[in-house]
PDB file of C-alpha atoms in Angstrom:
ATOM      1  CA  UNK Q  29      81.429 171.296  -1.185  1.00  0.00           C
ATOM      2  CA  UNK Q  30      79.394 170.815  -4.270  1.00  0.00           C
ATOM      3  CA  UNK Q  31      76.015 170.463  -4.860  1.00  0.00           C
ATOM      4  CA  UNK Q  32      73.793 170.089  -8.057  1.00  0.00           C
ATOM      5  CA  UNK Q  33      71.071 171.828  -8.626  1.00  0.00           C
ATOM      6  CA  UNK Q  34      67.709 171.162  -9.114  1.00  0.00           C
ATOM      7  CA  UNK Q  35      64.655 172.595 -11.469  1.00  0.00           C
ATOM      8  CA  UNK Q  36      61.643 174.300 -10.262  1.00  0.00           C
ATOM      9  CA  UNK Q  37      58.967 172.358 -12.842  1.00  0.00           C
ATOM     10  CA  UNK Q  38      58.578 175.222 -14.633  1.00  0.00           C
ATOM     11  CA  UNK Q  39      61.836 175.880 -16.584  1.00  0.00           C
ATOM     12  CA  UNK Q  40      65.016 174.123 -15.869  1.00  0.00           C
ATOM     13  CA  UNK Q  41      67.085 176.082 -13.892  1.00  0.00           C
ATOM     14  CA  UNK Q  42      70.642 174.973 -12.520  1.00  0.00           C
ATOM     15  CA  UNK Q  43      72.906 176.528  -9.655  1.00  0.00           C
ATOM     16  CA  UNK Q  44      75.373 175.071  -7.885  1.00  0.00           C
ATOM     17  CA  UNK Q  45      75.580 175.184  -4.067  1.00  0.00           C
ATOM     18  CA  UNK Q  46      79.336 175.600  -2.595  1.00  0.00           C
ATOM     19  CA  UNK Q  47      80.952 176.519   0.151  1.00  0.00           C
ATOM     20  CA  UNK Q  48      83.869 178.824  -0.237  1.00  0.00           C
ATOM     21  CA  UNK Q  49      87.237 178.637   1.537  1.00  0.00           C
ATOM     22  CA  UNK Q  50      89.576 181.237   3.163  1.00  0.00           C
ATOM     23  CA  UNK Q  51      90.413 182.663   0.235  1.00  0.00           C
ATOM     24  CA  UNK Q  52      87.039 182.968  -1.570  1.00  0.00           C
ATOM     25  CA  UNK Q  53      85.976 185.322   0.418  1.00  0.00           C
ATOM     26  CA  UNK Q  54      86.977 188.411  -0.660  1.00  0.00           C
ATOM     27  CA  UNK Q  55      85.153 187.969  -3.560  1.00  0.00           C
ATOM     28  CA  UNK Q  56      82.013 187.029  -1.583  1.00  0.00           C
ATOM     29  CA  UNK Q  57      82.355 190.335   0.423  1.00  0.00           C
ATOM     30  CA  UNK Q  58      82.763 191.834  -3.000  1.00  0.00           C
ATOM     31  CA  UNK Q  59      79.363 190.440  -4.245  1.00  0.00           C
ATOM     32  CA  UNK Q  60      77.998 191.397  -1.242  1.00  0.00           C
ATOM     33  CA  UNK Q  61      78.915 194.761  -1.043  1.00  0.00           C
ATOM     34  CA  UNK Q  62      77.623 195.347  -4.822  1.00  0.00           C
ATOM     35  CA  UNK Q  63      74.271 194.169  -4.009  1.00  0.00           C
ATOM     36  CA  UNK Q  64      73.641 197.592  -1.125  1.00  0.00           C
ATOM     37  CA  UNK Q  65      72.098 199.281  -3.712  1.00  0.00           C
ATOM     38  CA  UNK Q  66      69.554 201.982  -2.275  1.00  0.00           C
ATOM     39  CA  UNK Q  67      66.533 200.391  -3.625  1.00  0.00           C
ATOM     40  CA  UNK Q  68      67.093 196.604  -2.913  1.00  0.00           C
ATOM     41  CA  UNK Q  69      65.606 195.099   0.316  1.00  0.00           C
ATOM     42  CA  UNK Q  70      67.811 194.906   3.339  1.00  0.00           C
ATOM     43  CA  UNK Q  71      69.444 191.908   3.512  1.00  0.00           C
ATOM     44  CA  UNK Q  72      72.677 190.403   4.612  1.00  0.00           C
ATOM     45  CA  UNK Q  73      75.589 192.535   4.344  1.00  0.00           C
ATOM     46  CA  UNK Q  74      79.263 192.679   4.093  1.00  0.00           C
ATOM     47  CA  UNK Q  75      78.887 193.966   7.535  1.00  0.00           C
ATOM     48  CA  UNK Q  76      77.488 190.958   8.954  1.00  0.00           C
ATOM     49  CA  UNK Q  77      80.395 189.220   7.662  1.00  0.00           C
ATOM     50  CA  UNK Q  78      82.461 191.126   9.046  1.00  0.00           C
ATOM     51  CA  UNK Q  79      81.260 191.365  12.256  1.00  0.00           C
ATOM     52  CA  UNK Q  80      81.103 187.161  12.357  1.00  0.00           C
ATOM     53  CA  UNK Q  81      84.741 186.909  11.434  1.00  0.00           C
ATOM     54  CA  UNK Q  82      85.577 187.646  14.556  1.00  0.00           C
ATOM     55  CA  UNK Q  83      85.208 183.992  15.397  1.00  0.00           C
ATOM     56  CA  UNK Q  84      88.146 183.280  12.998  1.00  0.00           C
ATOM     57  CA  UNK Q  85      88.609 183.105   9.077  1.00  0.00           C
ATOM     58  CA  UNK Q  86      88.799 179.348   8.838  1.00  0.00           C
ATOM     59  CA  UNK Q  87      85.488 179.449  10.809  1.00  0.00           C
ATOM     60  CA  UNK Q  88      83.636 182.197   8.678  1.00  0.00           C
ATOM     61  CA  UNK Q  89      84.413 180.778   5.225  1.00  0.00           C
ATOM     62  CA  UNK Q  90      82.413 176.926   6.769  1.00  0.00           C
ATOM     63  CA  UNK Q  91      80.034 179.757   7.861  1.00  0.00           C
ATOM     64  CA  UNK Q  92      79.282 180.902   4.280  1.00  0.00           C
ATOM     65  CA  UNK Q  93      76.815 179.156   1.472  1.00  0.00           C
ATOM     66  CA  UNK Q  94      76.715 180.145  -1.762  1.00  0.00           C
ATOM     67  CA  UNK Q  95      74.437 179.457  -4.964  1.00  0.00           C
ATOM     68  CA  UNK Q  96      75.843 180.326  -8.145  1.00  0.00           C
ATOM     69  CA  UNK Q  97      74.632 180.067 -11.628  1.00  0.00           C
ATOM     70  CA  UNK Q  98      77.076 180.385 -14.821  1.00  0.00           C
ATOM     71  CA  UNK Q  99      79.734 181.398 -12.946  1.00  0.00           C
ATOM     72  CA  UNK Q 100      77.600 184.183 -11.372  1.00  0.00           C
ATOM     73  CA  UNK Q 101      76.908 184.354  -7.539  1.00  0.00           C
ATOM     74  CA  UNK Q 102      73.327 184.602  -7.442  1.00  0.00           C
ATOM     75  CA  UNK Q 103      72.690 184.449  -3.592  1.00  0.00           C
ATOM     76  CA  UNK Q 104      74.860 183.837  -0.365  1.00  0.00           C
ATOM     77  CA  UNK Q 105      74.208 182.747   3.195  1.00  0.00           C
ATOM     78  CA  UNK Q 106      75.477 182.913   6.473  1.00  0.00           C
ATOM     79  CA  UNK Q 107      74.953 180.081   9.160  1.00  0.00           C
ATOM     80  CA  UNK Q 108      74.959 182.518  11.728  1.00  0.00           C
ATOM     81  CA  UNK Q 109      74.964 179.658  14.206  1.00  0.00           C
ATOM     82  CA  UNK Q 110      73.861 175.740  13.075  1.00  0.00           C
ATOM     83  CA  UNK Q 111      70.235 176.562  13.161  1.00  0.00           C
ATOM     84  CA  UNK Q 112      70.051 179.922  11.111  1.00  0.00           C
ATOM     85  CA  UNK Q 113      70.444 181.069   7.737  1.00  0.00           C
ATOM     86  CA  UNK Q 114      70.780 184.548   7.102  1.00  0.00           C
ATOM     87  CA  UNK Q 115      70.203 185.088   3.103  1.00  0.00           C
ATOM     88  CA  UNK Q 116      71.127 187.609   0.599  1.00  0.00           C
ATOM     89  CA  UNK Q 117      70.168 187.528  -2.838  1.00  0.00           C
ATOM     90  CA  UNK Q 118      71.606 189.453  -6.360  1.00  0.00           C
ATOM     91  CA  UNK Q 119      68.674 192.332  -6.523  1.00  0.00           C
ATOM     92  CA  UNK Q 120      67.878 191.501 -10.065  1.00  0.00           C
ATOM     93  CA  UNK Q 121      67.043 187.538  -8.959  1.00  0.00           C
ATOM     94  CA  UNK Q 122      65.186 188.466  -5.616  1.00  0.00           C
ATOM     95  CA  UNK Q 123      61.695 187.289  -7.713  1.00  0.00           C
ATOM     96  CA  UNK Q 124      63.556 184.217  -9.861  1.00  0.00           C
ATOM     97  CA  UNK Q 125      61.554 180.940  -9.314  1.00  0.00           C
ATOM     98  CA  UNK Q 126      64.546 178.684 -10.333  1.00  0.00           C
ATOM     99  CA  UNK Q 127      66.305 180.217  -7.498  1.00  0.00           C
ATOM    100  CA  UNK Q 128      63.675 179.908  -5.015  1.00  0.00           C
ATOM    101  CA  UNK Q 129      63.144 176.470  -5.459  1.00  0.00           C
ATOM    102  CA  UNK Q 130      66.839 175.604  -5.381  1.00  0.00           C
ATOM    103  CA  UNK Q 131      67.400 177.307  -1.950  1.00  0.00           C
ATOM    104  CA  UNK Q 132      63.809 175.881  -0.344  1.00  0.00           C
ATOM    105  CA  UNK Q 133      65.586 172.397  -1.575  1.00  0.00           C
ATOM    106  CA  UNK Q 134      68.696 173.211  -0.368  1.00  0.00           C
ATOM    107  CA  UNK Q 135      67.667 174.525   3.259  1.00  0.00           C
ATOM    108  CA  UNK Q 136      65.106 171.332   3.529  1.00  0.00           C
ATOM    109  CA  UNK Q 137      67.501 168.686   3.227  1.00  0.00           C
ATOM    110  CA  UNK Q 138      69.935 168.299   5.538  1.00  0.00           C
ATOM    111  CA  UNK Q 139      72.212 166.349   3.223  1.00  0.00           C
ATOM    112  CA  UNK Q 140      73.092 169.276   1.406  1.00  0.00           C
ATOM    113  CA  UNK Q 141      75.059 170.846   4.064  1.00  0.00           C
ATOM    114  CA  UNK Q 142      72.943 173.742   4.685  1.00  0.00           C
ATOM    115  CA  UNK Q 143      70.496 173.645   7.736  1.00  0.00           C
ATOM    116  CA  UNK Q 144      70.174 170.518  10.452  1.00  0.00           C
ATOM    117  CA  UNK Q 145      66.688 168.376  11.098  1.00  0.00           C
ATOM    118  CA  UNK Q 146      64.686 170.226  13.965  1.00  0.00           C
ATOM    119  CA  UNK Q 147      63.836 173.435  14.328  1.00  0.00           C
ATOM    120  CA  UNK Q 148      65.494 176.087  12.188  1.00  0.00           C
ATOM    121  CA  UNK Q 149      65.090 179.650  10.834  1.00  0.00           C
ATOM    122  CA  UNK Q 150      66.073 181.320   7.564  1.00  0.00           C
ATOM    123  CA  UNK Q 151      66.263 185.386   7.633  1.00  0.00           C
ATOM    124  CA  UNK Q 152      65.570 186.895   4.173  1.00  0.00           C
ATOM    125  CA  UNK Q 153      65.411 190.030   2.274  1.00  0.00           C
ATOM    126  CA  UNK Q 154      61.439 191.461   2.767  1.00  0.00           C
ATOM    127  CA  UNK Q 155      59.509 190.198  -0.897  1.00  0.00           C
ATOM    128  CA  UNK Q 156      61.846 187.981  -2.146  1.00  0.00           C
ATOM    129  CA  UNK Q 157      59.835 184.809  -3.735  1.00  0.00           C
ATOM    130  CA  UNK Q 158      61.890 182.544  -1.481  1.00  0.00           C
ATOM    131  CA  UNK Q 159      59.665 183.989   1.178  1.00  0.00           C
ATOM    132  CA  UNK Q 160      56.538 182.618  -0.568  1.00  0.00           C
ATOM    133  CA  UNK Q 161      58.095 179.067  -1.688  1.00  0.00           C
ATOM    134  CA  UNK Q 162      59.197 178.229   2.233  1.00  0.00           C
ATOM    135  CA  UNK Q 163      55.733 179.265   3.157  1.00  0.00           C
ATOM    136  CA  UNK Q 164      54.503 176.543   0.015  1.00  0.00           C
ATOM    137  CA  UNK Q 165      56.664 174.123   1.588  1.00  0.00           C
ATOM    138  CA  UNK Q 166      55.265 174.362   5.270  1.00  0.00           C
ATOM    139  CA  UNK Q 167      57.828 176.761   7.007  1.00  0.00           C
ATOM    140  CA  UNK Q 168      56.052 179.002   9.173  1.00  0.00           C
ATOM    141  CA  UNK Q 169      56.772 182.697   9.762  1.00  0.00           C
ATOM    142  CA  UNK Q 170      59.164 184.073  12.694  1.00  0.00           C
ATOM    143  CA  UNK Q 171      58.453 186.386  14.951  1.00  0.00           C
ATOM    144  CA  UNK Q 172      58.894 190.199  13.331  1.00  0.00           C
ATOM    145  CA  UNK Q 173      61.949 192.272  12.797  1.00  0.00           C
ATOM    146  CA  UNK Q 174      61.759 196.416  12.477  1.00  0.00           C
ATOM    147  CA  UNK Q 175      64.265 197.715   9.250  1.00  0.00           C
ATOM    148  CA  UNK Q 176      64.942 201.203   9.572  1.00  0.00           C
ATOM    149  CA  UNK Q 177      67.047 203.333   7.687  1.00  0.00           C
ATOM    150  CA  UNK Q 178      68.741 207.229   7.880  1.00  0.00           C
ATOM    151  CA  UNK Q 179      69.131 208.852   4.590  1.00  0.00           C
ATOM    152  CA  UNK Q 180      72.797 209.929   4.348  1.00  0.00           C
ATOM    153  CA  UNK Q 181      72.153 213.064   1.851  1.00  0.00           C
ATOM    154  CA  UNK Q 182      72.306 216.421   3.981  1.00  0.00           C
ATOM    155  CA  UNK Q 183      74.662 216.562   6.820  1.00  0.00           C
ATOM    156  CA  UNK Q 184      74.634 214.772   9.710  1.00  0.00           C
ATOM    157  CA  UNK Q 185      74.332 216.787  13.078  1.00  0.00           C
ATOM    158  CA  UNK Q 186      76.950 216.759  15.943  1.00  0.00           C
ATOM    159  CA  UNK Q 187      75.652 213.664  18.215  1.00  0.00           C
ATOM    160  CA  UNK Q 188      77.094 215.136  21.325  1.00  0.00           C
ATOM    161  CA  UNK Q 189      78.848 213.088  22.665  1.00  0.00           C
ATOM    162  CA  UNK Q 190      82.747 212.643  22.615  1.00  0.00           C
ATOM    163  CA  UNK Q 191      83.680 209.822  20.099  1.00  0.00           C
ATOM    164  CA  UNK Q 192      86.891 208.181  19.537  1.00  0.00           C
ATOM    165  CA  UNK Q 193      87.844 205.844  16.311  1.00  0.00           C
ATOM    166  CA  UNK Q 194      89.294 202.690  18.184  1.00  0.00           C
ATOM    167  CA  UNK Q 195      92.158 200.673  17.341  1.00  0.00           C
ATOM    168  CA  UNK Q 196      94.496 198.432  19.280  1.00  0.00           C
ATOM    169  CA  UNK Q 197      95.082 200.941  22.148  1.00  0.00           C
ATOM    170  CA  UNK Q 198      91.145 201.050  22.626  1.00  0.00           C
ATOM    171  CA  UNK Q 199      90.156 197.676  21.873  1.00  0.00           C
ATOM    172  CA  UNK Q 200      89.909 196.840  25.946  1.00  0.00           C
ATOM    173  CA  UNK Q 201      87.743 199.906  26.206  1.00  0.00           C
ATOM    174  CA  UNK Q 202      84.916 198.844  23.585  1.00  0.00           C
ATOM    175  CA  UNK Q 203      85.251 195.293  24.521  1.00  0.00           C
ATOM    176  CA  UNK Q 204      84.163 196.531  28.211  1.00  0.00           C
ATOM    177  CA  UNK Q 205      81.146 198.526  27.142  1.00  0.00           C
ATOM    178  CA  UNK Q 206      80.119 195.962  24.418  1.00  0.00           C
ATOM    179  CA  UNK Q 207      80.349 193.143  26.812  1.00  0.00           C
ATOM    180  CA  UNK Q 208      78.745 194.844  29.707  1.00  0.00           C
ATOM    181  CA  UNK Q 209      75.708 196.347  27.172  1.00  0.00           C
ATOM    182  CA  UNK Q 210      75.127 192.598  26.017  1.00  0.00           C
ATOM    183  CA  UNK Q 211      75.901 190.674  28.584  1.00  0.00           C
ATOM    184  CA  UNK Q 212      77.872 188.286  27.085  1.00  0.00           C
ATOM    185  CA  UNK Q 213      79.153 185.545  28.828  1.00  0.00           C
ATOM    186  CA  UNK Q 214      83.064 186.126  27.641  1.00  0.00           C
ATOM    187  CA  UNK Q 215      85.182 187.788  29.267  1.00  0.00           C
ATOM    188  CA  UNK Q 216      86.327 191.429  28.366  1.00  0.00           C
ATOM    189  CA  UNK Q 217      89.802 189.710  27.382  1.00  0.00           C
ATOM    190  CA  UNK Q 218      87.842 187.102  25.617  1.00  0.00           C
ATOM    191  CA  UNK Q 219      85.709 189.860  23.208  1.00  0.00           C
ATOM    192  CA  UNK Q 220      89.664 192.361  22.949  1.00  0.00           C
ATOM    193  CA  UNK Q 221      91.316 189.129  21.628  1.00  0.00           C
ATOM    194  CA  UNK Q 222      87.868 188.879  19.427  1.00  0.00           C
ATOM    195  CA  UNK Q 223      87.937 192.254  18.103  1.00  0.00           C
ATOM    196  CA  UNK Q 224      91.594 192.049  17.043  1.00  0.00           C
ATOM    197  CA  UNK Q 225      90.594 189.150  14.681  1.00  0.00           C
ATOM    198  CA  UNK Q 226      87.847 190.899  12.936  1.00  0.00           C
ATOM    199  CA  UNK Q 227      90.353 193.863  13.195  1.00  0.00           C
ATOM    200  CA  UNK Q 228      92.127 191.819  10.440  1.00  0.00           C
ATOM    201  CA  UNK Q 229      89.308 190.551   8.186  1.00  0.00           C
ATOM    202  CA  UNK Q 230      88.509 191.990   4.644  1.00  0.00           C
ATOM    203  CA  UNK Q 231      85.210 193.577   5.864  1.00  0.00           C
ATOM    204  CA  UNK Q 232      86.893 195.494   8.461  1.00  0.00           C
ATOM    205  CA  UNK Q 233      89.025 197.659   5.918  1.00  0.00           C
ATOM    206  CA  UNK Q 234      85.930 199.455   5.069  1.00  0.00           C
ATOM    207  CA  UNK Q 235      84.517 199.690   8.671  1.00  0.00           C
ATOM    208  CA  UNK Q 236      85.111 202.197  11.695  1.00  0.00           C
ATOM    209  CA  UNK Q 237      84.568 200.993  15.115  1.00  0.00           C
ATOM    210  CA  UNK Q 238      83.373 203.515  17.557  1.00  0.00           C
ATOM    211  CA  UNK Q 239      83.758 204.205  21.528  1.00  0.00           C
ATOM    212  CA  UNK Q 240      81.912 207.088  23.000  1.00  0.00           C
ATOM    213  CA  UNK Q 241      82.750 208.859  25.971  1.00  0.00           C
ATOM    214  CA  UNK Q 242      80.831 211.330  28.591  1.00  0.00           C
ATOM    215  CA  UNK Q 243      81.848 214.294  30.070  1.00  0.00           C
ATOM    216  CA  UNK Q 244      83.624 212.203  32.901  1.00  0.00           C
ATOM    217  CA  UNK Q 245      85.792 210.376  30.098  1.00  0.00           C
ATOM    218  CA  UNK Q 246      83.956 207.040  31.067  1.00  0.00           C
ATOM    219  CA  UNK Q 247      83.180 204.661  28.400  1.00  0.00           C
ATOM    220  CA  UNK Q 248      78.978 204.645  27.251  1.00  0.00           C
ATOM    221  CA  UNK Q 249      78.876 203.242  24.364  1.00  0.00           C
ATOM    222  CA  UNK Q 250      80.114 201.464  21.007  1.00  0.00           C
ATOM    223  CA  UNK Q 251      78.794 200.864  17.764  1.00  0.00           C
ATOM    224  CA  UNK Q 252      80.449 199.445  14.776  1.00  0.00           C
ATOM    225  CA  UNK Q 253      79.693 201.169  11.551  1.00  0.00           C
ATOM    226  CA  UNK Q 254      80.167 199.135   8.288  1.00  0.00           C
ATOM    227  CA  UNK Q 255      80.451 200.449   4.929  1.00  0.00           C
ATOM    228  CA  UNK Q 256      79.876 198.459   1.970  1.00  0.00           C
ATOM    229  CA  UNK Q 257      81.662 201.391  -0.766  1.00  0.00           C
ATOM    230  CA  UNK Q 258      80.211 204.714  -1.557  1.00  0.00           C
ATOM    231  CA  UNK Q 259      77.279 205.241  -2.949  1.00  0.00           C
ATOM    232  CA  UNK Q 260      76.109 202.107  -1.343  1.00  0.00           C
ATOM    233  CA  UNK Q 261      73.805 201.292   2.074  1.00  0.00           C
ATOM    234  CA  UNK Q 262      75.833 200.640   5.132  1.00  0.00           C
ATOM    235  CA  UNK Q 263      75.559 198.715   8.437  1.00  0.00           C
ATOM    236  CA  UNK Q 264      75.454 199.667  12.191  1.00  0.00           C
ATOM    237  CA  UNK Q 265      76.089 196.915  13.736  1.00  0.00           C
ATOM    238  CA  UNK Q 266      76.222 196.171  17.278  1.00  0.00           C
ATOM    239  CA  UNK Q 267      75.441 199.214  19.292  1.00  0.00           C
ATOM    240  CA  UNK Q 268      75.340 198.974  22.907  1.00  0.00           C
ATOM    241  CA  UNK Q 269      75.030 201.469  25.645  1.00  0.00           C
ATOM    242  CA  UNK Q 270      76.677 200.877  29.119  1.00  0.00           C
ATOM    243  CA  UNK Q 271      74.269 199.737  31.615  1.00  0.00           C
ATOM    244  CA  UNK Q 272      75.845 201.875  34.323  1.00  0.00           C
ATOM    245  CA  UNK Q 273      74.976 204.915  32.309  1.00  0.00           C
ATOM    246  CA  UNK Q 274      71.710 203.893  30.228  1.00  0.00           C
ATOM    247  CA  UNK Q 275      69.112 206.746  29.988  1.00  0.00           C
ATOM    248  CA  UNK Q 276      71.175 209.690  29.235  1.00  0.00           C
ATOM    249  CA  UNK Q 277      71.230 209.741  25.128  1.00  0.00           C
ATOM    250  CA  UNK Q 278      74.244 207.623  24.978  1.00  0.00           C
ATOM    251  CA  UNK Q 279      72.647 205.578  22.869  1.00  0.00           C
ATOM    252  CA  UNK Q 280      71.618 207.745  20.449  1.00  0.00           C
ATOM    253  CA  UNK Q 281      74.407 209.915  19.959  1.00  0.00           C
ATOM    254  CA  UNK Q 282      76.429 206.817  19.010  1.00  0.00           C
ATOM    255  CA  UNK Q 283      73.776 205.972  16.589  1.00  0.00           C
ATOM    256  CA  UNK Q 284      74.218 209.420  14.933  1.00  0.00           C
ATOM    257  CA  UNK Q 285      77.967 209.055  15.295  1.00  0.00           C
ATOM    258  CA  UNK Q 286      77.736 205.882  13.302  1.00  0.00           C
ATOM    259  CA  UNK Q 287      75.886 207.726  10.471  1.00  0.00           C
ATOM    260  CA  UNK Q 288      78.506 210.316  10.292  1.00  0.00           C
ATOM    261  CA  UNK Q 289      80.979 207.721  10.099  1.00  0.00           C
ATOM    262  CA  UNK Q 290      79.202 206.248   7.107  1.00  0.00           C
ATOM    263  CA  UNK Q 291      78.751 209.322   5.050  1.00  0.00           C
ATOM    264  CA  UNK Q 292      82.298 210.317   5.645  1.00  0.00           C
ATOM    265  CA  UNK Q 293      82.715 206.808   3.892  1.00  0.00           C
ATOM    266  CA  UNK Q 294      80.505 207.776   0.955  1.00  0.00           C
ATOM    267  CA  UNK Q 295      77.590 205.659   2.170  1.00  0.00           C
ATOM    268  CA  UNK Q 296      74.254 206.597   0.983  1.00  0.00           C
ATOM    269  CA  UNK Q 297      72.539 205.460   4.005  1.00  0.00           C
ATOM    270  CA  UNK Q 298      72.742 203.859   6.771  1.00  0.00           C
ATOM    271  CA  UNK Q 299      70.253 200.970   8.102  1.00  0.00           C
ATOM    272  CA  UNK Q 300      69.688 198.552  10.902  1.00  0.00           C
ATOM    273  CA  UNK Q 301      67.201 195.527  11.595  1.00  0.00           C
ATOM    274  CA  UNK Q 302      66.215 194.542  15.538  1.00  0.00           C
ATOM    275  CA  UNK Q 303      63.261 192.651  16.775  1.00  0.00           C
ATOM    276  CA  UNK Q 304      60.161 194.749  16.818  1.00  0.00           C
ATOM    277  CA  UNK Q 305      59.885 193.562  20.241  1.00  0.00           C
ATOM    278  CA  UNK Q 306      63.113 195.473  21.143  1.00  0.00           C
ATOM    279  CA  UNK Q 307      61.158 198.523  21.645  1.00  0.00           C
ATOM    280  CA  UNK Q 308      63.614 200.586  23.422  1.00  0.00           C
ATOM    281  CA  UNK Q 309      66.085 199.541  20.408  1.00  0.00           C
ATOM    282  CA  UNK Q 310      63.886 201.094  17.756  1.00  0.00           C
ATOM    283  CA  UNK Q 311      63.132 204.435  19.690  1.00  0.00           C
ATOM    284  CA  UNK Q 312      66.747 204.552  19.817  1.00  0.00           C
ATOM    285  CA  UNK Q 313      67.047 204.185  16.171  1.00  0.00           C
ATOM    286  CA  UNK Q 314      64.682 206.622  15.809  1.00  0.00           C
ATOM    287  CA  UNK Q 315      65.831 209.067  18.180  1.00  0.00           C
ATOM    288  CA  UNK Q 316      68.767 208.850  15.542  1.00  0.00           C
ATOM    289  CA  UNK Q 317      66.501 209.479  12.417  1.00  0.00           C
ATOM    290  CA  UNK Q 318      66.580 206.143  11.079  1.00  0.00           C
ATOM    291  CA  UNK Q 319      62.977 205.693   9.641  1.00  0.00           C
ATOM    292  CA  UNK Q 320      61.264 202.661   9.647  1.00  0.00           C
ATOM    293  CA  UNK Q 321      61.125 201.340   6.180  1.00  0.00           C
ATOM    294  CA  UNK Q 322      60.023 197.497   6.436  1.00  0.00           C
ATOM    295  CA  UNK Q 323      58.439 194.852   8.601  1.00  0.00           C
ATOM    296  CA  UNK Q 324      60.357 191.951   7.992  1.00  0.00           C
ATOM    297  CA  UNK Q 325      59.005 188.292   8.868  1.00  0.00           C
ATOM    298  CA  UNK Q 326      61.762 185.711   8.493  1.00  0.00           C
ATOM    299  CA  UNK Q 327      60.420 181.939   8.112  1.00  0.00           C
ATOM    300  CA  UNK Q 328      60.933 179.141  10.806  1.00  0.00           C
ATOM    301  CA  UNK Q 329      60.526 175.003  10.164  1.00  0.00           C
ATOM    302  CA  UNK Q 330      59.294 173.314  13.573  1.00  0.00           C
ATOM    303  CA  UNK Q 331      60.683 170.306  14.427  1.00  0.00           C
ATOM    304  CA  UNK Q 332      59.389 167.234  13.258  1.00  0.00           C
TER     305      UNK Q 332
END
C-alpha cells in the first residue's frame, strides 16, 4: 500500500506511507535496530517485532507501517492489535514537524490504512513532537507507562537462580510458565507451536530466550531477552514468574539473567516499559537495577 503524503503548512514536506511485505522486513528490523542508540527515547524495538512474529510472517509484515522520505525510513509502526499503534521514529526526526503532521494525518483517517474509527491508542517515544500534534488535534493522553533501564557497563551479578537457554527441547517448558504467569487463554501447545514460529523470525537470531529453574528443577520463570547489536539498547520482553512459586525472587533473578544475556550480546543496556500501575512489575524491575528513566504518556482518540 501507498500513500501520499501531505505538508504541514509550514514547509512542504513529503513521505510516503507503505506497508512492507514478507520480505521487507529484514530491512525494517535493520532500521529498527540502528535507531537503539543509548540516548534516544525508548521506543519500539526490533524486539517487539520479534516477539509479534510469533503470530506468523505473513501476519507481521500487514502488522507493520512505515513512513519514508527519499528513500529513507523515517518512522515505523506496529498495529499491535487493530486499535493500537506502537511508533518508532529515526532519532534525528523525533522533533521534525513535516513528520508529525504526516503521521497525526495518517493515524486520523481511517482511509489510509492505519488506525479504525472509534476508540484507538498510539504509543510513542517520550518528547517526540508527534506527542504534541495528536494532543493539537484532540487525542487525549493514556493512562501512564514506567521506562526503566539497567546500565550494561560493569558486570552483571550471578541472579541465583539456575537458568537454561531454551530451544526446541525446552520450548514446552517456557510455554508452561509463560502461559500460566499470563494467563493466557491458549493452550500450552498453542503458545510451543507459537514460540517455534518466532523461533524462526529475523529478530530472533539476535535474541536468547530464557527458562529459570529452582532448586527442585521446577520451572519459575521466563523472560525473553532481545538484542538489537552491540553497542545498542536491548529488550526484555515478556517476563513472567510462575504463579505457583511467586514471592521467592524468581522474578528478579530472571530479570538479572536477562541483563547478562544482553551484555554477553554486546548490549549497552537493557530497558523495559510496563504500566505504572503494575506496581509489583516495576519493584521487580527494580529489584533488578533497572532505573526508572521516563514517564511515558501515550495518546488515546475517544470514540466519536
Amino acid at each position: 500500500m501507498h500513500v501520499a503524503g501531505s505538508h504541514d503548512g509550514i514547509r512542504a514536506v513529503t513521505f510516503t506511507l507503505e506497508t512492507p511485505t514478507v520480505d521487507d522486513l529484514d530491512p525494517v528490523l535493520e532500521v529498527l535496530r540502528a535507531w537503539q542508540v543509548p540516548d534516544a527515547p525508548f521506543q519500539l524495538h526490533p524486539g517487539d517485532v520479534g516477539w509479534f512474529w510469533r503470530t506468523g510472517a505473513e501476519t507481521t509484515a500487514a502488522a507493520i507501517r512505515t513512513w519514508s522520505r527519499d528513500g529513507r525510513t523515517a518512522a515505523v509502526g506496529l498495529l499491535d492489535g487493530a486499535d493500537l499503534l506502537r511508533l518508532a521514529i529515526a532519532p534525528d526526526l523525533q522533533q521534525d514537524e513535516g513528520l508529525a503532521a504526516q503521521v497525526v494525518a495518517d493515524v486520523g483517517q481511517p482511509d489510509r490504512g492505519v488506525l479504525p474509527d472509534g476508540e484507538v491508542y498510539v504509543e510513542l517515544p517520550v518528547g517526540a513532537h508527534v506527542r504534541e500534534a495528536l494532543g493539537r488535534d484532540g487525542w487525549g493522553s493514556d493512562e501512564p507507562w514506567t521506562v526503566l533501564q539497567r546500565d550494561l557497563s560493569d558486570p552483571v551479578e550471578d541472579p541465583g537462580l539456575r537458568v537454561a537457554v531454551v530451544g526446541p527441547e525446552l520450548a514446552p517448558a517456557w510455554s508452561e510458565v509463560h502461559r500460566a504467569a499470563f494467563g493466557t487463554p491458549l493452550t500450552a501447545e498453542a503458545i510451543t507451536e507459537r514460540w517455534h514460529t518466532l523461533a524462526g523470525g529475523p529478530a530472533f537470531e539476535e535474541a536468547r530466550c530464557l527458562l529459570g529453574f529452582d532448586e527442585h528443577d521446577n520451572p519459575v520463570a521466563s523472560i525473553i531477552a532481545w538484542s538489537a547489536g552491540p553497542g545498542r539498547v536491548g529488550l526484555i520482553e515478556p517476563m513472567g514468574a510462575h504463579p505457583d512459586y511467586r514471592g521467592r525472587g524468581h522474578g528478579r533473578a530472571i530479570t538479572v539473567a536477562a541483563a547478562a544475556a544482553l551484555q554477553e550480546m554486546g548490549a549497552c543496556a537493557a530497558a523495559v516499559a510496563t504500566t505504572t500501575s503494575n506496581v509489583g512489575g516495576v519493584a521487580t524491575y527494580r529489584s533488578a537495577g533497572y532505573a526508572e528513566i521516563a514517564q511515558r504518556l501515550d495518546r488515546r482518540r475517544e470514540a466519536a
